[in-house]
PDB file of C-alpha atoms and ligand atoms in Angstrom:
ATOM      1  CA  MET A   1     -12.280   8.310   2.824  1.00 54.00           C
ATOM      2  CA  MET A   2     -15.931   7.936   1.492  1.00 45.00           C
ATOM      3  CA  GLY A   3     -17.314   4.439   2.538  1.00 52.00           C
ATOM      4  CA  TYR A   4     -14.072   3.403   4.404  1.00 63.00           C
ATOM      5  CA  SER A   5     -14.258   4.400   8.091  1.00 62.00           C
ATOM      6  CA  ASN A   6     -10.876   3.242   8.839  1.00 80.00           C
ATOM      7  CA  ILE A   7      -8.825   4.804   6.518  1.00 92.00           C
ATOM      8  CA  LYS A   8      -7.860   8.155   7.053  1.00 96.00           C
ATOM      9  CA  THR A   9      -4.694  10.044   5.731  1.00 97.00           C
ATOM     10  CA  PRO A  10      -1.771  10.359   6.511  1.00 98.00           C
ATOM     11  CA  ILE A  11      -1.878   6.473   5.799  1.00 98.00           C
ATOM     12  CA  ILE A  12       1.390   4.376   6.148  1.00 98.00           C
ATOM     13  CA  ILE A  13       0.682   1.030   4.301  1.00 98.00           C
ATOM     14  CA  VAL A  14       3.321  -1.825   5.262  1.00 98.00           C
ATOM     15  CA  ASN A  15       4.159  -4.148   2.379  1.00 98.00           C
ATOM     16  CA  PHE A  16       4.942  -7.635   3.907  1.00 98.00           C
ATOM     17  CA  LYS A  17       5.946  -8.451   0.487  1.00 98.00           C
ATOM     18  CA  THR A  18       7.140 -12.530   0.499  1.00 98.00           C
ATOM     19  CA  TYR A  19      10.119 -11.684   3.316  1.00 98.00           C
ATOM     20  CA  ALA A  20      10.534 -14.351   5.998  1.00 98.00           C
ATOM     21  CA  GLU A  21       9.989 -11.730   8.773  1.00 98.00           C
ATOM     22  CA  ALA A  22       6.500 -11.234   7.668  1.00 98.00           C
ATOM     23  CA  THR A  23       5.472 -14.698   6.596  1.00 98.00           C
ATOM     24  CA  GLY A  24       2.910 -16.920   8.751  1.00 98.00           C
ATOM     25  CA  GLU A  25       2.965 -16.407  12.722  1.00 98.00           C
ATOM     26  CA  LYS A  26       5.650 -13.671  12.178  1.00 98.00           C
ATOM     27  CA  ALA A  27       3.209 -11.750   9.858  1.00 98.00           C
ATOM     28  CA  VAL A  28       0.549 -11.851  12.801  1.00 98.00           C
ATOM     29  CA  LYS A  29       2.966 -10.320  15.335  1.00 98.00           C
ATOM     30  CA  LEU A  30       3.840  -7.701  12.816  1.00 98.00           C
ATOM     31  CA  ALA A  31       0.399  -6.620  12.216  1.00 98.00           C
ATOM     32  CA  GLU A  32      -0.155  -6.624  15.732  1.00 98.00           C
ATOM     33  CA  MET A  33       2.845  -4.182  16.229  1.00 98.00           C
ATOM     34  CA  ALA A  34       1.195  -1.885  13.226  1.00 98.00           C
ATOM     35  CA  GLU A  35      -1.945  -2.015  15.407  1.00 98.00           C
ATOM     36  CA  LYS A  36      -0.018  -0.675  18.608  1.00 98.00           C
ATOM     37  CA  ALA A  37       1.674   1.894  16.931  1.00 98.00           C
ATOM     38  CA  SER A  38      -1.286   3.089  14.851  1.00 98.00           C
ATOM     39  CA  VAL A  39      -3.385   3.293  18.526  1.00 97.00           C
ATOM     40  CA  GLU A  40      -0.576   4.854  20.130  1.00 98.00           C
ATOM     41  CA  THR A  41       0.011   7.540  17.631  1.00 98.00           C
ATOM     42  CA  GLY A  42      -3.463   7.938  15.921  1.00 97.00           C
ATOM     43  CA  VAL A  43      -2.138   7.386  12.573  1.00 98.00           C
ATOM     44  CA  CYS A  44      -3.782   5.212  10.189  1.00 98.00           C
ATOM     45  CA  ILE A  45      -1.304   2.161   9.480  1.00 98.00           C
ATOM     46  CA  GLY A  46      -2.495  -0.856   6.950  1.00 98.00           C
ATOM     47  CA  VAL A  47      -0.433  -3.710   6.330  1.00 98.00           C
ATOM     48  CA  SER A  48      -0.331  -5.819   3.210  1.00 98.00           C
ATOM     49  CA  PRO A  49       0.171  -9.333   3.872  1.00 98.00           C
ATOM     50  CA  GLN A  50       0.518 -12.399   1.790  1.00 98.00           C
ATOM     51  CA  PHE A  51      -2.705 -13.776   0.531  1.00 98.00           C
ATOM     52  CA  VAL A  52      -2.487 -16.638   2.712  1.00 98.00           C
ATOM     53  CA  ASP A  53      -2.138 -14.542   6.087  1.00 98.00           C
ATOM     54  CA  ILE A  54      -5.117 -12.055   5.004  1.00 98.00           C
ATOM     55  CA  TYR A  55      -7.734 -14.396   7.210  1.00 98.00           C
ATOM     56  CA  LYS A  56      -5.893 -14.916   9.925  1.00 98.00           C
ATOM     57  CA  ILE A  57      -4.292 -11.304  10.421  1.00 98.00           C
ATOM     58  CA  ALA A  58      -7.538  -9.758   9.730  1.00 98.00           C
ATOM     59  CA  ARG A  59      -9.363 -11.353  12.558  1.00 98.00           C
ATOM     60  CA  ARG A  60      -6.308 -10.657  14.840  1.00 98.00           C
ATOM     61  CA  VAL A  61      -6.271  -6.919  14.278  1.00 98.00           C
ATOM     62  CA  SER A  62      -8.551  -3.744  13.296  1.00 97.00           C
ATOM     63  CA  ILE A  63      -6.143  -1.902  11.216  1.00 98.00           C
ATOM     64  CA  PRO A  64      -6.904  -1.696   7.109  1.00 98.00           C
ATOM     65  CA  VAL A  65      -5.543  -5.150   5.718  1.00 98.00           C
ATOM     66  CA  PHE A  66      -4.677  -4.778   1.915  1.00 98.00           C
ATOM     67  CA  SER A  67      -4.094  -7.880  -0.502  1.00 98.00           C
ATOM     68  CA  GLN A  68      -0.960  -7.479  -2.716  1.00 98.00           C
ATOM     69  CA  HIS A  69      -2.830  -8.128  -5.544  1.00 98.00           C
ATOM     70  CA  ILE A  70      -6.069  -9.055  -7.087  1.00 98.00           C
ATOM     71  CA  ASP A  71      -6.519 -10.869 -10.707  1.00 98.00           C
ATOM     72  CA  PRO A  72      -9.648  -9.148 -12.706  1.00 97.00           C
ATOM     73  CA  ILE A  73     -11.501 -12.277 -12.778  1.00 97.00           C
ATOM     74  CA  GLU A  74     -14.839 -13.254 -11.771  1.00 97.00           C
ATOM     75  CA  TYR A  75     -16.373 -16.237  -9.968  1.00 98.00           C
ATOM     76  CA  GLY A  76     -16.107 -19.454 -11.946  1.00 98.00           C
ATOM     77  CA  SER A  77     -13.051 -21.405 -13.600  1.00 98.00           C
ATOM     78  CA  PHE A  78      -9.980 -19.302 -13.175  1.00 98.00           C
ATOM     79  CA  THR A  79      -7.657 -22.302 -11.051  1.00 98.00           C
ATOM     80  CA  GLY A  80      -4.700 -20.320  -9.443  1.00 98.00           C
ATOM     81  CA  HIS A  81      -6.183 -16.805  -9.662  1.00 98.00           C
ATOM     82  CA  VAL A  82      -6.774 -14.686  -7.187  1.00 98.00           C
ATOM     83  CA  LEU A  83     -10.397 -13.684  -6.970  1.00 98.00           C
ATOM     84  CA  PRO A  84     -11.351 -10.120  -5.575  1.00 98.00           C
ATOM     85  CA  GLU A  85     -14.500 -11.442  -3.525  1.00 98.00           C
ATOM     86  CA  SER A  86     -12.115 -14.199  -1.878  1.00 98.00           C
ATOM     87  CA  VAL A  87      -9.754 -11.337  -0.588  1.00 98.00           C
ATOM     88  CA  LYS A  88     -12.369  -9.212   0.112  1.00 98.00           C
ATOM     89  CA  GLU A  89     -14.039 -12.216   2.416  1.00 98.00           C
ATOM     90  CA  ALA A  90     -10.987 -12.975   4.088  1.00 98.00           C
ATOM     91  CA  GLY A  91     -11.143  -9.748   5.565  1.00 98.00           C
ATOM     92  CA  ALA A  92      -8.953  -7.434   3.120  1.00 98.00           C
ATOM     93  CA  VAL A  93     -10.457  -3.762   2.791  1.00 98.00           C
ATOM     94  CA  GLY A  94      -8.215  -2.961  -0.239  1.00 98.00           C
ATOM     95  CA  THR A  95      -5.479  -4.288  -2.495  1.00 98.00           C
ATOM     96  CA  LEU A  96      -2.378  -3.239  -4.046  1.00 98.00           C
ATOM     97  CA  ILE A  97      -2.494  -3.307  -7.689  1.00 98.00           C
ATOM     98  CA  ASN A  98       0.249  -3.419 -10.223  1.00 98.00           C
ATOM     99  CA  HIS A  99       3.348  -3.424  -7.548  1.00 98.00           C
ATOM    100  CA  SER A 100       6.742  -3.622  -9.031  1.00 97.00           C
ATOM    101  CA  GLU A 101       7.268  -7.200  -8.392  1.00 98.00           C
ATOM    102  CA  ARG A 102       3.575  -8.165  -9.802  1.00 98.00           C
ATOM    103  CA  ARG A 103       3.284  -5.637 -12.669  1.00 97.00           C
ATOM    104  CA  LEU A 104       0.252  -5.906 -15.149  1.00 97.00           C
ATOM    105  CA  LYS A 105      -0.692  -4.678 -18.497  1.00 96.00           C
ATOM    106  CA  LEU A 106      -2.673  -1.416 -18.537  1.00 96.00           C
ATOM    107  CA  ALA A 107      -5.969  -3.013 -19.649  1.00 97.00           C
ATOM    108  CA  ASP A 108      -5.572  -5.448 -16.746  1.00 97.00           C
ATOM    109  CA  ILE A 109      -4.837  -2.463 -14.464  1.00 98.00           C
ATOM    110  CA  ASP A 110      -8.277  -0.954 -15.326  1.00 98.00           C
ATOM    111  CA  ALA A 111     -10.181  -4.377 -15.107  1.00 98.00           C
ATOM    112  CA  ALA A 112      -8.392  -5.005 -11.370  1.00 98.00           C
ATOM    113  CA  ILE A 113      -9.456  -1.291 -10.454  1.00 98.00           C
ATOM    114  CA  ARG A 114     -13.046  -2.042 -11.666  1.00 98.00           C
ATOM    115  CA  ARG A 115     -13.166  -5.152  -9.861  1.00 98.00           C
ATOM    116  CA  ALA A 116     -12.222  -3.818  -6.423  1.00 98.00           C
ATOM    117  CA  ARG A 117     -14.510  -0.759  -6.871  1.00 98.00           C
ATOM    118  CA  GLU A 118     -17.474  -3.677  -7.468  1.00 98.00           C
ATOM    119  CA  VAL A 119     -16.418  -5.806  -4.572  1.00 98.00           C
ATOM    120  CA  GLY A 120     -15.565  -2.772  -2.328  1.00 98.00           C
ATOM    121  CA  LEU A 121     -11.743  -2.943  -1.944  1.00 98.00           C
ATOM    122  CA  ILE A 122      -9.717   0.207  -1.929  1.00 98.00           C
ATOM    123  CA  SER A 123      -7.710  -0.024  -4.983  1.00 98.00           C
ATOM    124  CA  VAL A 124      -3.743   1.182  -4.362  1.00 98.00           C
ATOM    125  CA  VAL A 125      -2.283   1.448  -7.770  1.00 98.00           C
ATOM    126  CA  CYS A 126       1.651   1.204  -7.731  1.00 98.00           C
ATOM    127  CA  THR A 127       3.230   3.201 -10.464  1.00 98.00           C
ATOM    128  CA  ASN A 128       7.143   3.680 -11.585  1.00 98.00           C
ATOM    129  CA  ASN A 129       7.073   6.893 -12.580  1.00 97.00           C
ATOM    130  CA  THR A 130       5.130  10.233 -13.414  1.00 98.00           C
ATOM    131  CA  PRO A 131       3.463   9.212 -16.888  1.00 98.00           C
ATOM    132  CA  VAL A 132       2.405   6.155 -15.772  1.00 98.00           C
ATOM    133  CA  SER A 133       1.021   7.554 -12.468  1.00 98.00           C
ATOM    134  CA  ALA A 134      -0.971  10.299 -14.844  1.00 98.00           C
ATOM    135  CA  SER A 135      -2.407   7.245 -17.135  1.00 97.00           C
ATOM    136  CA  ALA A 136      -3.073   5.358 -13.753  1.00 98.00           C
ATOM    137  CA  ALA A 137      -5.238   8.548 -12.379  1.00 98.00           C
ATOM    138  CA  ALA A 138      -7.504   8.478 -15.367  1.00 98.00           C
ATOM    139  CA  LEU A 139      -8.577   5.030 -14.645  1.00 98.00           C
ATOM    140  CA  LYS A 140     -10.061   6.322 -11.076  1.00 98.00           C
ATOM    141  CA  PRO A 141      -8.179   4.045  -8.465  1.00 98.00           C
ATOM    142  CA  ASN A 142      -8.577   5.200  -5.142  1.00 98.00           C
ATOM    143  CA  MET A 143      -4.969   5.962  -4.400  1.00 98.00           C
ATOM    144  CA  ILE A 144      -1.375   5.870  -6.456  1.00 98.00           C
ATOM    145  CA  ALA A 145       1.874   5.111  -4.953  1.00 98.00           C
ATOM    146  CA  VAL A 146       4.544   6.190  -6.821  1.00 98.00           C
ATOM    147  CA  GLU A 147       7.639   3.711  -6.556  1.00 97.00           C
ATOM    148  CA  PRO A 148      10.907   4.259  -8.732  1.00 96.00           C
ATOM    149  CA  PRO A 149      11.840   0.811  -8.815  1.00 96.00           C
ATOM    150  CA  GLU A 150      15.415   0.983  -8.887  1.00 96.00           C
ATOM    151  CA  LEU A 151      15.153   2.762  -5.267  1.00 97.00           C
ATOM    152  CA  ILE A 152      13.207  -0.368  -3.810  1.00 97.00           C
ATOM    153  CA  GLY A 153      14.682  -2.142  -1.154  1.00 96.00           C
ATOM    154  CA  THR A 154      17.879   0.107  -1.063  1.00 97.00           C
ATOM    155  CA  GLY A 155      17.522   2.301   1.662  1.00 96.00           C
ATOM    156  CA  ILE A 156      17.586   5.189  -0.302  1.00 96.00           C
ATOM    157  CA  PRO A 157      14.674   7.107  -0.296  1.00 96.00           C
ATOM    158  CA  VAL A 158      12.603   8.468  -3.099  1.00 96.00           C
ATOM    159  CA  SER A 159      11.552  11.502  -0.894  1.00 92.00           C
ATOM    160  CA  LYS A 160      15.101  12.787  -0.980  1.00 92.00           C
ATOM    161  CA  ALA A 161      16.802  10.884  -3.879  1.00 95.00           C
ATOM    162  CA  LYS A 162      14.330  11.881  -6.208  1.00 95.00           C
ATOM    163  CA  PRO A 163      12.065  14.485  -5.043  1.00 97.00           C
ATOM    164  CA  GLU A 164      10.711  15.730  -8.554  1.00 97.00           C
ATOM    165  CA  VAL A 165       9.223  12.313  -9.125  1.00 97.00           C
ATOM    166  CA  VAL A 166       7.075  12.684  -6.190  1.00 98.00           C
ATOM    167  CA  THR A 167       6.070  16.339  -6.994  1.00 98.00           C
ATOM    168  CA  SER A 168       5.345  15.826 -10.576  1.00 98.00           C
ATOM    169  CA  THR A 169       3.123  12.587  -9.578  1.00 98.00           C
ATOM    170  CA  VAL A 170       1.108  14.689  -6.996  1.00 98.00           C
ATOM    171  CA  GLU A 171       0.708  17.191  -9.750  1.00 98.00           C
ATOM    172  CA  ALA A 172       0.034  15.082 -12.579  1.00 98.00           C
ATOM    173  CA  VAL A 173      -2.422  13.012 -10.829  1.00 98.00           C
ATOM    174  CA  LYS A 174      -4.321  15.771  -8.751  1.00 98.00           C
ATOM    175  CA  ARG A 175      -4.916  17.626 -12.228  1.00 98.00           C
ATOM    176  CA  ILE A 176      -6.141  14.420 -13.711  1.00 98.00           C
ATOM    177  CA  ASN A 177      -8.249  13.288 -10.664  1.00 97.00           C
ATOM    178  CA  PRO A 178      -7.933  15.543  -7.410  1.00 97.00           C
ATOM    179  CA  GLU A 179     -10.102  12.381  -5.544  1.00 96.00           C
ATOM    180  CA  VAL A 180      -7.224  10.294  -6.060  1.00 98.00           C
ATOM    181  CA  ILE A 181      -4.825  10.063  -3.102  1.00 98.00           C
ATOM    182  CA  VAL A 182      -1.152  10.201  -3.835  1.00 98.00           C
ATOM    183  CA  LEU A 183       1.512   7.876  -1.560  1.00 98.00           C
ATOM    184  CA  CYS A 184       5.187   7.402  -2.464  1.00 98.00           C
ATOM    185  CA  GLY A 185       7.442   4.398  -1.664  1.00 97.00           C
ATOM    186  CA  ALA A 186      10.928   3.066  -2.114  1.00 98.00           C
ATOM    187  CA  GLY A 187      13.870   3.154   0.075  1.00 97.00           C
ATOM    188  CA  ILE A 188      12.145   4.778   2.987  1.00 98.00           C
ATOM    189  CA  THR A 189      13.652   3.842   6.488  1.00 97.00           C
ATOM    190  CA  ASN A 190      13.258   7.102   9.009  1.00 96.00           C
ATOM    191  CA  GLY A 191      11.052   9.365   9.982  1.00 97.00           C
ATOM    192  CA  ASP A 192      12.569  12.372   8.048  1.00 97.00           C
ATOM    193  CA  ASP A 193      12.280  10.286   4.857  1.00 97.00           C
ATOM    194  CA  VAL A 194       8.381  10.108   5.605  1.00 98.00           C
ATOM    195  CA  SER A 195       8.128  13.615   6.538  1.00 97.00           C
ATOM    196  CA  ALA A 196       9.938  14.441   3.238  1.00 97.00           C
ATOM    197  CA  ALA A 197       7.391  12.652   1.545  1.00 97.00           C
ATOM    198  CA  ILE A 198       4.255  14.524   3.093  1.00 98.00           C
ATOM    199  CA  ARG A 199       6.037  17.857   2.764  1.00 97.00           C
ATOM    200  CA  LEU A 200       6.337  17.036  -1.168  1.00 97.00           C
ATOM    201  CA  GLY A 201       2.531  16.953  -1.358  1.00 98.00           C
ATOM    202  CA  THR A 202       1.648  13.075  -0.738  1.00 98.00           C
ATOM    203  CA  GLU A 203      -0.583  11.830   2.142  1.00 98.00           C
ATOM    204  CA  GLY A 204       1.447   8.851   3.275  1.00 98.00           C
ATOM    205  CA  ILE A 205       3.840   6.281   2.161  1.00 98.00           C
ATOM    206  CA  LEU A 206       4.413   2.697   1.310  1.00 98.00           C
ATOM    207  CA  VAL A 207       7.148   0.567   2.704  1.00 98.00           C
ATOM    208  CA  ALA A 208       8.344  -2.604   3.108  1.00 98.00           C
ATOM    209  CA  SER A 209      12.105  -3.463   3.935  1.00 98.00           C
ATOM    210  CA  GLY A 210      12.210  -0.180   6.420  1.00 98.00           C
ATOM    211  CA  VAL A 211      10.106  -1.679   8.642  1.00 98.00           C
ATOM    212  CA  VAL A 212       9.938  -5.426   8.064  1.00 98.00           C
ATOM    213  CA  LYS A 213      13.881  -5.686   8.002  1.00 98.00           C
ATOM    214  CA  ALA A 214      14.003  -3.124  11.019  1.00 98.00           C
ATOM    215  CA  LYS A 215      15.338  -4.650  14.586  1.00 98.00           C
ATOM    216  CA  ASP A 216      12.005  -3.078  16.164  1.00 98.00           C
ATOM    217  CA  PRO A 217       9.610  -2.637  13.667  1.00 98.00           C
ATOM    218  CA  TYR A 218       7.104  -1.195  16.623  1.00 98.00           C
ATOM    219  CA  LYS A 219       9.617   1.676  17.072  1.00 98.00           C
ATOM    220  CA  VAL A 220       9.984   2.607  13.264  1.00 98.00           C
ATOM    221  CA  MET A 221       6.618   2.308  12.561  1.00 98.00           C
ATOM    222  CA  VAL A 222       6.079   4.818  15.679  1.00 98.00           C
ATOM    223  CA  ASP A 223       8.753   7.057  14.570  1.00 98.00           C
ATOM    224  CA  PHE A 224       7.119   7.082  10.944  1.00 98.00           C
ATOM    225  CA  ALA A 225       3.420   7.692  12.289  1.00 98.00           C
ATOM    226  CA  GLU A 226       4.840  10.778  14.495  1.00 98.00           C
ATOM    227  CA  ALA A 227       6.957  12.267  11.647  1.00 98.00           C
ATOM    228  CA  ALA A 228       3.966  12.146   9.235  1.00 98.00           C
ATOM    229  CA  LEU A 229       1.954  14.005  11.592  1.00 96.00           C
ATOM    230  CA  LYS A 230       4.793  16.832  12.154  1.00 92.00           C
ATOM    231  CA  ALA A 231       5.538  17.217   8.710  1.00 84.00           C
TER     232      ALA A 231
HETATM  233  O1  G3P B   1       5.865  -1.755  -1.734  1.00 93.82           O
HETATM  234  C1  G3P B   1       7.035  -0.816  -1.041  1.00 93.82           C
HETATM  235  C2  G3P B   1       7.675  -1.374  -1.396  1.00 93.82           C
HETATM  236  O2  G3P B   1       8.168  -2.011  -2.992  1.00 93.82           O
HETATM  237  C3  G3P B   1       9.125  -0.487  -1.321  1.00 93.82           C
HETATM  238  O3  G3P B   1       9.893  -1.374  -0.755  1.00 93.82           O
HETATM  239  O4  G3P B   1      11.735  -1.968   0.879  1.00 93.82           O
HETATM  240  O5  G3P B   1      12.181   0.135  -0.385  1.00 93.82           O
HETATM  241  O6  G3P B   1      10.472  -0.146   1.429  1.00 93.82           O
HETATM  242  P1  G3P B   1      11.014  -0.666   0.257  1.00 93.82           P
END
């Protein structure tokens, strides 16, 4: 992607959410495993830890680090908000926006994408279905990750349970803005789910529990990366 030298597709982004296995020192360990899997396979693997872990992780690894959210605010009087500049300075290269667990109004998604662009953060807008993905595409984010909420955390992969949502999202987004990279997520737990996602036209995946809750997250990330290459 132009201007962001360590980002390339296919890309796997691991959302750490607020899982115990991905908090504090454990978050750092998990990010190190992601880096090792990325080096081993040559596939871009990014991590999205909690805000307070961004700085520590970004200093320890050289894979892309994404914030889980930003607020569309500026320097000034916004106690308790997440300032895009702080996220960037902490070492993140991008941010999720509008995750199903952190939904925003359309006007705020637009403002957050603009702020991300202003400070040089890659915007990854999460969407729940095809029409919302199409609306998000009009706002010119860098990436859109479609995740049917009812499949999140279930282990039932979107790429197999709802392939039509993925293909119609790819089609709608590319029609509106061919520059936008489309990812999908929810329920992805093995390499097959990843190759299915790529074959449906996505350029990567957003995943959480399939990696974070795995017995051997490193092995799972290597499997995912190899599957993404083979698809
Ligand atoms: O952001 C990714 C996430 O919402 C998907 O969760 O646990 O189904 O991979 P999971």
